[in-house]
mmCIF file of C-alpha atoms in Angstrom:
data_model
loop_
_atom_site.group_PDB
_atom_site.id
_atom_site.type_symbol
_atom_site.label_atom_id
_atom_site.label_comp_id
_atom_site.label_asym_id
_atom_site.label_seq_id
_atom_site.Cartn_x
_atom_site.Cartn_y
_atom_site.Cartn_z
ATOM 1 C CA UNK A 1 -13.532 46.311 83.130
ATOM 2 C CA UNK A 2 -12.703 42.770 82.115
ATOM 3 C CA UNK A 3 -12.503 41.731 78.496
ATOM 4 C CA UNK A 4 -12.240 38.498 76.619
ATOM 5 C CA UNK A 5 -9.364 37.711 74.256
ATOM 6 C CA UNK A 6 -9.289 36.568 70.660
ATOM 7 C CA UNK A 7 -5.941 35.359 69.383
ATOM 8 C CA UNK A 8 -6.217 36.408 65.749
ATOM 9 C CA UNK A 9 -3.122 34.555 64.544
ATOM 10 C CA UNK A 10 -2.170 31.113 65.769
ATOM 11 C CA UNK A 11 -0.739 27.949 64.218
ATOM 12 C CA UNK A 12 -1.229 24.369 65.334
ATOM 13 C CA UNK A 13 0.679 21.435 63.879
ATOM 14 C CA UNK A 14 1.906 17.923 64.466
ATOM 15 C CA UNK A 15 5.167 17.436 62.625
ATOM 16 C CA UNK A 16 5.280 13.955 64.149
ATOM 17 C CA UNK A 17 2.200 12.880 62.222
ATOM 18 C CA UNK A 18 2.067 15.224 59.237
ATOM 19 C CA UNK A 19 4.851 16.117 56.790
ATOM 20 C CA UNK A 20 3.100 19.299 55.725
ATOM 21 C CA UNK A 21 5.604 21.956 56.835
ATOM 22 C CA UNK A 22 8.930 21.754 54.937
ATOM 23 C CA UNK A 23 9.394 25.532 55.122
ATOM 24 C CA UNK A 24 9.074 25.374 58.917
ATOM 25 C CA UNK A 25 11.678 22.619 59.008
ATOM 26 C CA UNK A 26 14.072 24.730 56.922
ATOM 27 C CA UNK A 27 13.431 27.761 59.102
ATOM 28 C CA UNK A 28 14.206 25.804 62.268
ATOM 29 C CA UNK A 29 17.457 24.584 60.715
ATOM 30 C CA UNK A 30 18.527 28.019 59.509
ATOM 31 C CA UNK A 31 17.861 29.549 62.918
ATOM 32 C CA UNK A 32 19.490 26.605 64.680
ATOM 33 C CA UNK A 33 16.315 26.179 66.707
ATOM 34 C CA UNK A 34 15.363 22.525 66.233
ATOM 35 C CA UNK A 35 12.685 22.843 68.897
ATOM 36 C CA UNK A 36 10.720 25.103 66.544
ATOM 37 C CA UNK A 37 10.055 22.103 64.330
ATOM 38 C CA UNK A 38 8.108 20.208 66.945
ATOM 39 C CA UNK A 39 4.474 19.482 67.670
ATOM 40 C CA UNK A 40 2.338 22.414 68.763
ATOM 41 C CA UNK A 41 -1.112 21.302 69.836
ATOM 42 C CA UNK A 42 -3.882 22.914 71.898
ATOM 43 C CA UNK A 43 -2.360 21.660 75.147
ATOM 44 C CA UNK A 44 0.996 23.202 74.184
ATOM 45 C CA UNK A 45 -0.715 26.503 73.424
ATOM 46 C CA UNK A 46 -2.524 26.551 76.753
ATOM 47 C CA UNK A 47 0.696 25.724 78.598
ATOM 48 C CA UNK A 48 2.481 28.563 76.811
ATOM 49 C CA UNK A 49 -0.312 31.040 77.539
ATOM 50 C CA UNK A 50 -0.334 30.188 81.245
ATOM 51 C CA UNK A 51 -2.691 32.483 83.143
ATOM 52 C CA UNK A 52 -3.452 34.528 80.032
ATOM 53 C CA UNK A 53 -6.938 33.280 79.157
ATOM 54 C CA UNK A 54 -7.816 33.170 75.466
ATOM 55 C CA UNK A 55 -11.476 32.779 74.554
ATOM 56 C CA UNK A 56 -11.370 32.393 70.771
ATOM 57 C CA UNK A 57 -8.820 31.679 68.063
ATOM 58 C CA UNK A 58 -8.103 32.353 64.411
ATOM 59 C CA UNK A 59 -6.048 29.464 63.082
ATOM 60 C CA UNK A 60 -3.939 30.430 60.065
ATOM 61 C CA UNK A 61 -2.743 27.741 57.685
ATOM 62 C CA UNK A 62 1.022 27.292 57.522
ATOM 63 C CA UNK A 63 1.316 24.286 55.238
ATOM 64 C CA UNK A 64 3.914 24.481 52.489
ATOM 65 C CA UNK A 65 3.899 20.927 51.136
ATOM 66 C CA UNK A 66 1.883 20.833 47.928
ATOM 67 C CA UNK A 67 -1.876 21.040 48.491
ATOM 68 C CA UNK A 68 -1.777 19.624 51.997
ATOM 69 C CA UNK A 69 -3.876 22.538 53.234
ATOM 70 C CA UNK A 70 -7.074 20.578 52.594
ATOM 71 C CA UNK A 71 -5.914 17.819 54.919
ATOM 72 C CA UNK A 72 -4.695 20.377 57.436
ATOM 73 C CA UNK A 73 -8.092 22.030 57.567
ATOM 74 C CA UNK A 74 -9.804 18.771 58.489
ATOM 75 C CA UNK A 75 -7.111 17.932 61.025
ATOM 76 C CA UNK A 76 -7.265 21.355 62.728
ATOM 77 C CA UNK A 77 -11.037 21.242 62.947
ATOM 78 C CA UNK A 78 -10.919 17.832 64.587
ATOM 79 C CA UNK A 79 -8.417 19.218 67.118
ATOM 80 C CA UNK A 80 -10.643 22.206 67.829
ATOM 81 C CA UNK A 81 -13.678 19.979 68.273
ATOM 82 C CA UNK A 82 -11.875 17.644 70.664
ATOM 83 C CA UNK A 83 -10.510 20.533 72.714
ATOM 84 C CA UNK A 84 -13.808 22.481 72.585
ATOM 85 C CA UNK A 85 -12.072 25.540 71.154
ATOM 86 C CA UNK A 86 -13.978 28.487 69.733
ATOM 87 C CA UNK A 87 -11.857 28.569 66.579
ATOM 88 C CA UNK A 88 -12.263 29.850 63.044
ATOM 89 C CA UNK A 89 -9.809 29.170 60.243
ATOM 90 C CA UNK A 90 -7.923 31.017 57.548
ATOM 91 C CA UNK A 91 -7.047 28.592 54.787
ATOM 92 C CA UNK A 92 -4.879 28.899 51.726
ATOM 93 C CA UNK A 93 -4.460 27.799 48.112
ATOM 94 C CA UNK A 94 -1.625 26.794 45.802
ATOM 95 C CA UNK A 95 -1.125 29.756 43.447
ATOM 96 C CA UNK A 96 0.494 27.492 40.856
ATOM 97 C CA UNK A 97 -2.774 25.637 40.239
ATOM 98 C CA UNK A 98 -5.058 26.397 37.300
ATOM 99 C CA UNK A 99 -7.885 28.791 38.032
ATOM 100 C CA UNK A 100 -10.510 26.039 38.091
ATOM 101 C CA UNK A 101 -8.571 24.062 40.701
ATOM 102 C CA UNK A 102 -7.986 27.128 42.856
ATOM 103 C CA UNK A 103 -11.720 27.759 42.893
ATOM 104 C CA UNK A 104 -12.417 24.087 43.650
ATOM 105 C CA UNK A 105 -10.056 24.212 46.626
ATOM 106 C CA UNK A 106 -11.650 27.416 47.900
ATOM 107 C CA UNK A 107 -15.100 25.894 47.604
ATOM 108 C CA UNK A 108 -13.906 22.769 49.405
ATOM 109 C CA UNK A 109 -12.612 24.789 52.349
ATOM 110 C CA UNK A 110 -15.730 26.947 52.439
ATOM 111 C CA UNK A 111 -17.888 23.912 53.201
ATOM 112 C CA UNK A 112 -16.776 24.292 56.808
ATOM 113 C CA UNK A 113 -18.625 26.642 59.137
ATOM 114 C CA UNK A 114 -15.265 27.534 60.685
ATOM 115 C CA UNK A 115 -13.756 28.821 57.428
ATOM 116 C CA UNK A 116 -13.328 32.606 57.230
ATOM 117 C CA UNK A 117 -10.944 33.276 54.339
ATOM 118 C CA UNK A 118 -7.443 32.720 52.990
ATOM 119 C CA UNK A 119 -3.853 33.849 53.073
ATOM 120 C CA UNK A 120 -1.110 32.731 50.712
ATOM 121 C CA UNK A 121 2.372 32.803 52.163
ATOM 122 C CA UNK A 122 4.619 32.256 49.137
ATOM 123 C CA UNK A 123 4.702 32.928 45.390
ATOM 124 C CA UNK A 124 1.466 34.887 45.352
ATOM 125 C CA UNK A 125 1.898 37.963 43.192
ATOM 126 C CA UNK A 126 -0.614 40.817 43.152
ATOM 127 C CA UNK A 127 -0.848 40.974 39.351
ATOM 128 C CA UNK A 128 -1.205 37.207 38.883
ATOM 129 C CA UNK A 129 -4.192 35.247 37.654
ATOM 130 C CA UNK A 130 -4.176 33.395 40.969
ATOM 131 C CA UNK A 131 -4.478 36.629 42.948
ATOM 132 C CA UNK A 132 -7.362 37.922 40.862
ATOM 133 C CA UNK A 133 -9.102 34.558 41.058
ATOM 134 C CA UNK A 134 -8.842 34.464 44.833
ATOM 135 C CA UNK A 135 -9.838 38.091 45.358
ATOM 136 C CA UNK A 136 -12.866 37.843 43.107
ATOM 137 C CA UNK A 137 -13.982 34.686 44.878
ATOM 138 C CA UNK A 138 -13.543 36.302 48.303
ATOM 139 C CA UNK A 139 -15.280 39.461 47.115
ATOM 140 C CA UNK A 140 -18.301 37.550 45.841
ATOM 141 C CA UNK A 141 -18.693 35.524 49.042
ATOM 142 C CA UNK A 142 -17.709 38.078 51.686
ATOM 143 C CA UNK A 143 -14.711 36.184 53.048
ATOM 144 C CA UNK A 144 -11.489 37.640 54.452
ATOM 145 C CA UNK A 145 -8.246 38.191 52.581
ATOM 146 C CA UNK A 146 -5.326 37.918 55.023
ATOM 147 C CA UNK A 147 -2.686 39.979 53.235
ATOM 148 C CA UNK A 148 0.936 38.867 53.517
ATOM 149 C CA UNK A 149 3.332 41.491 52.227
ATOM 150 C CA UNK A 150 6.376 43.441 53.250
ATOM 151 C CA UNK A 151 6.634 47.189 52.621
ATOM 152 C CA UNK A 152 8.297 46.681 49.240
ATOM 153 C CA UNK A 153 5.224 44.874 47.947
ATOM 154 C CA UNK A 154 2.551 47.079 49.463
ATOM 155 C CA UNK A 155 2.115 49.488 46.553
ATOM 156 C CA UNK A 156 1.479 46.699 44.054
ATOM 157 C CA UNK A 157 -0.998 45.003 46.355
ATOM 158 C CA UNK A 158 -2.901 48.228 46.975
ATOM 159 C CA UNK A 159 -3.184 48.778 43.237
ATOM 160 C CA UNK A 160 -4.688 45.305 42.826
ATOM 161 C CA UNK A 161 -6.998 45.679 45.816
ATOM 162 C CA UNK A 162 -8.483 48.837 44.300
ATOM 163 C CA UNK A 163 -10.284 46.519 41.881
ATOM 164 C CA UNK A 164 -11.945 44.721 44.811
ATOM 165 C CA UNK A 165 -13.065 47.500 47.171
ATOM 166 C CA UNK A 166 -15.529 45.259 49.008
ATOM 167 C CA UNK A 167 -13.006 42.582 49.970
ATOM 168 C CA UNK A 168 -12.443 42.398 53.716
ATOM 169 C CA UNK A 169 -8.691 42.808 54.203
ATOM 170 C CA UNK A 170 -6.630 41.863 57.256
ATOM 171 C CA UNK A 171 -2.967 42.871 57.131
ATOM 172 C CA UNK A 172 -0.743 40.326 58.825
ATOM 173 C CA UNK A 173 2.175 41.025 61.153
ATOM 174 C CA UNK A 174 1.963 44.831 61.199
ATOM 175 C CA UNK A 175 2.805 44.858 57.499
ATOM 176 C CA UNK A 176 5.887 42.706 58.125
ATOM 177 C CA UNK A 177 8.735 45.254 58.421
ATOM 178 C CA UNK A 178 11.855 44.248 56.479
ATOM 179 C CA UNK A 179 14.261 45.018 59.300
ATOM 180 C CA UNK A 180 14.772 47.326 62.258
ATOM 181 C CA UNK A 181 17.054 49.820 60.462
ATOM 182 C CA UNK A 182 15.951 53.444 60.350
ATOM 183 C CA UNK A 183 15.568 53.301 56.574
ATOM 184 C CA UNK A 184 13.384 50.199 56.692
ATOM 185 C CA UNK A 185 11.366 51.682 59.543
ATOM 186 C CA UNK A 186 10.663 54.717 57.339
ATOM 187 C CA UNK A 187 9.633 52.497 54.409
ATOM 188 C CA UNK A 188 7.355 50.527 56.721
ATOM 189 C CA UNK A 189 5.626 53.643 58.004
ATOM 190 C CA UNK A 190 4.896 54.828 54.464
ATOM 191 C CA UNK A 191 3.573 51.396 53.481
ATOM 192 C CA UNK A 192 1.219 50.864 56.405
ATOM 193 C CA UNK A 193 -0.104 54.415 56.195
ATOM 194 C CA UNK A 194 -0.975 53.832 52.549
ATOM 195 C CA UNK A 195 -2.683 50.561 53.485
ATOM 196 C CA UNK A 196 -4.705 52.229 56.239
ATOM 197 C CA UNK A 197 -5.779 55.087 53.974
ATOM 198 C CA UNK A 198 -6.589 53.069 50.854
ATOM 199 C CA UNK A 199 -8.241 49.949 52.287
ATOM 200 C CA UNK A 200 -10.639 48.919 55.023
ATOM 201 C CA UNK A 201 -7.929 46.683 56.509
ATOM 202 C CA UNK A 202 -7.673 45.463 60.046
ATOM 203 C CA UNK A 203 -4.016 45.189 61.050
ATOM 204 C CA UNK A 204 -2.880 42.312 63.232
ATOM 205 C CA UNK A 205 -0.247 43.319 65.749
ATOM 206 C CA UNK A 206 1.571 40.028 65.489
ATOM 207 C CA UNK A 207 4.760 38.470 64.242
ATOM 208 C CA UNK A 208 7.092 41.290 65.246
ATOM 209 C CA UNK A 209 9.505 38.877 66.889
ATOM 210 C CA UNK A 210 10.381 37.611 63.416
ATOM 211 C CA UNK A 211 11.712 41.094 62.670
ATOM 212 C CA UNK A 212 13.108 42.282 65.985
ATOM 213 C CA UNK A 213 14.348 38.904 67.327
ATOM 214 C CA UNK A 214 13.388 40.440 70.667
ATOM 215 C CA UNK A 215 9.938 40.779 72.214
ATOM 216 C CA UNK A 216 10.862 43.044 75.091
ATOM 217 C CA UNK A 217 8.695 46.131 75.526
ATOM 218 C CA UNK A 218 11.496 48.403 74.336
ATOM 219 C CA UNK A 219 11.940 46.397 71.131
ATOM 220 C CA UNK A 220 8.236 46.177 70.295
ATOM 221 C CA UNK A 221 7.077 49.621 71.418
ATOM 222 C CA UNK A 222 7.855 51.665 68.265
ATOM 223 C CA UNK A 223 6.165 49.110 66.014
ATOM 224 C CA UNK A 224 3.114 48.610 68.217
ATOM 225 C CA UNK A 225 2.589 52.304 68.877
ATOM 226 C CA UNK A 226 3.275 53.174 65.243
ATOM 227 C CA UNK A 227 0.695 50.667 64.022
ATOM 228 C CA UNK A 228 -1.971 51.887 66.432
ATOM 229 C CA UNK A 229 -1.266 55.507 65.495
ATOM 230 C CA UNK A 230 -1.839 54.747 61.806
ATOM 231 C CA UNK A 231 -4.784 52.340 61.971
ATOM 232 C CA UNK A 232 -6.483 53.538 65.151
ATOM 233 C CA UNK A 233 -7.876 51.376 67.929
ATOM 234 C CA UNK A 234 -10.842 50.243 65.818
ATOM 235 C CA UNK A 235 -8.601 48.576 63.217
ATOM 236 C CA UNK A 236 -5.926 46.707 65.176
ATOM 237 C CA UNK A 237 -6.073 43.241 66.699
ATOM 238 C CA UNK A 238 -3.959 41.007 68.905
ATOM 239 C CA UNK A 239 -2.269 37.976 67.383
ATOM 240 C CA UNK A 240 0.259 35.818 69.212
ATOM 241 C CA UNK A 241 1.802 34.175 66.124
ATOM 242 C CA UNK A 242 2.449 31.210 68.363
ATOM 243 C CA UNK A 243 4.538 29.137 68.187
ATOM 244 C CA UNK A 244 6.671 31.038 65.647
ATOM 245 C CA UNK A 245 7.043 33.980 68.014
ATOM 246 C CA UNK A 246 9.035 31.784 70.382
ATOM 247 C CA UNK A 247 12.077 32.458 68.202
ATOM 248 C CA UNK A 248 12.228 35.770 70.072
ATOM 249 C CA UNK A 249 10.838 34.912 73.511
ATOM 250 C CA UNK A 250 8.028 33.249 75.401
ATOM 251 C CA UNK A 251 4.293 33.848 75.166
ATOM 252 C CA UNK A 252 4.394 35.212 78.699
ATOM 253 C CA UNK A 253 7.080 37.722 77.741
ATOM 254 C CA UNK A 254 4.992 38.856 74.777
ATOM 255 C CA UNK A 255 1.948 39.469 76.953
ATOM 256 C CA UNK A 256 3.975 41.338 79.572
ATOM 257 C CA UNK A 257 5.504 43.537 76.869
ATOM 258 C CA UNK A 258 2.097 44.384 75.454
ATOM 259 C CA UNK A 259 0.841 45.216 78.929
ATOM 260 C CA UNK A 260 3.773 47.554 79.386
ATOM 261 C CA UNK A 261 3.138 49.259 76.050
ATOM 262 C CA UNK A 262 -0.674 49.567 75.997
ATOM 263 C CA UNK A 263 -1.741 48.617 79.507
ATOM 264 C CA UNK A 264 -2.679 52.181 80.441
ATOM 265 C CA UNK A 265 -5.050 52.510 77.484
ATOM 266 C CA UNK A 266 -8.780 52.809 78.107
ATOM 267 C CA UNK A 267 -10.944 49.774 78.757
ATOM 268 C CA UNK A 268 -12.698 50.278 75.435
ATOM 269 C CA UNK A 269 -9.420 50.525 73.538
ATOM 270 C CA UNK A 270 -8.163 47.314 75.097
ATOM 271 C CA UNK A 271 -11.462 45.562 74.436
ATOM 272 C CA UNK A 272 -11.249 46.627 70.788
ATOM 273 C CA UNK A 273 -7.666 45.431 70.469
ATOM 274 C CA UNK A 274 -7.960 42.120 72.278
ATOM 275 C CA UNK A 275 -11.403 41.056 71.122
ATOM 276 C CA UNK A 276 -13.993 43.217 69.408
ATOM 277 C CA UNK A 277 -12.128 44.044 66.230
ATOM 278 C CA UNK A 278 -11.122 40.449 65.498
ATOM 279 C CA UNK A 279 -14.650 39.264 66.280
ATOM 280 C CA UNK A 280 -16.055 41.822 63.847
ATOM 281 C CA UNK A 281 -13.714 41.116 60.950
ATOM 282 C CA UNK A 282 -13.607 37.338 61.345
ATOM 283 C CA UNK A 283 -17.281 36.987 62.363
ATOM 284 C CA UNK A 284 -16.538 35.105 65.558
#
């Protein structure tokens, strides 16, 4: 059986043209990887993917300069149009804005047919007015909430999400483990199990290189297998997290590692992981 592929977590940017990513610039400096803070456009993605054919994409906003996400949305959509990419977008908001402005920015982004929901990377607290504003808006309009949290924050987020049982939740980066220590692995397992049991969340198997600093099969296997065990094949999805994942290895290495870990799974399981689940949750 052959199956198509949806990359459920990708970033595109031009740092040459757009000063929208100061956090990325700091990250590249801290890691002493200046190449991370460089342009990553559709052609760069396709070069990185090589023979691994991707049929559809979920672009996730990564802007951190104040309110530049509105400009980024327009820019990304123009890129997707020019490259004829089947791409939907996850936008964001500035949680420091007043409620009325948060709603205005959400409505602005929702004018696009590509828009599917939001994630907020920093300073977004589960008991905040901003969080309740966003979740109620998503709930009322049937958009996706891409949840960014580490295990330490999971309990608080689950408590808040109980008030919005109809919100479509996608957990980013396997629940973003804090580290690879045994203690943090145990905390992670408790957190993602609670998420799987108490929400309808899809879990993106993505971003693990940020935790392991290694995307070999041996490094990723316990996290990938653990996530699938908890969420099941119907609630996991592939995400490359490109180009951030290159801090730990190449796109080709990531794909080979995943093949080593799950390659013997059934055709239906692989179809669910690589395509069907993301298409269902993100309405692709």
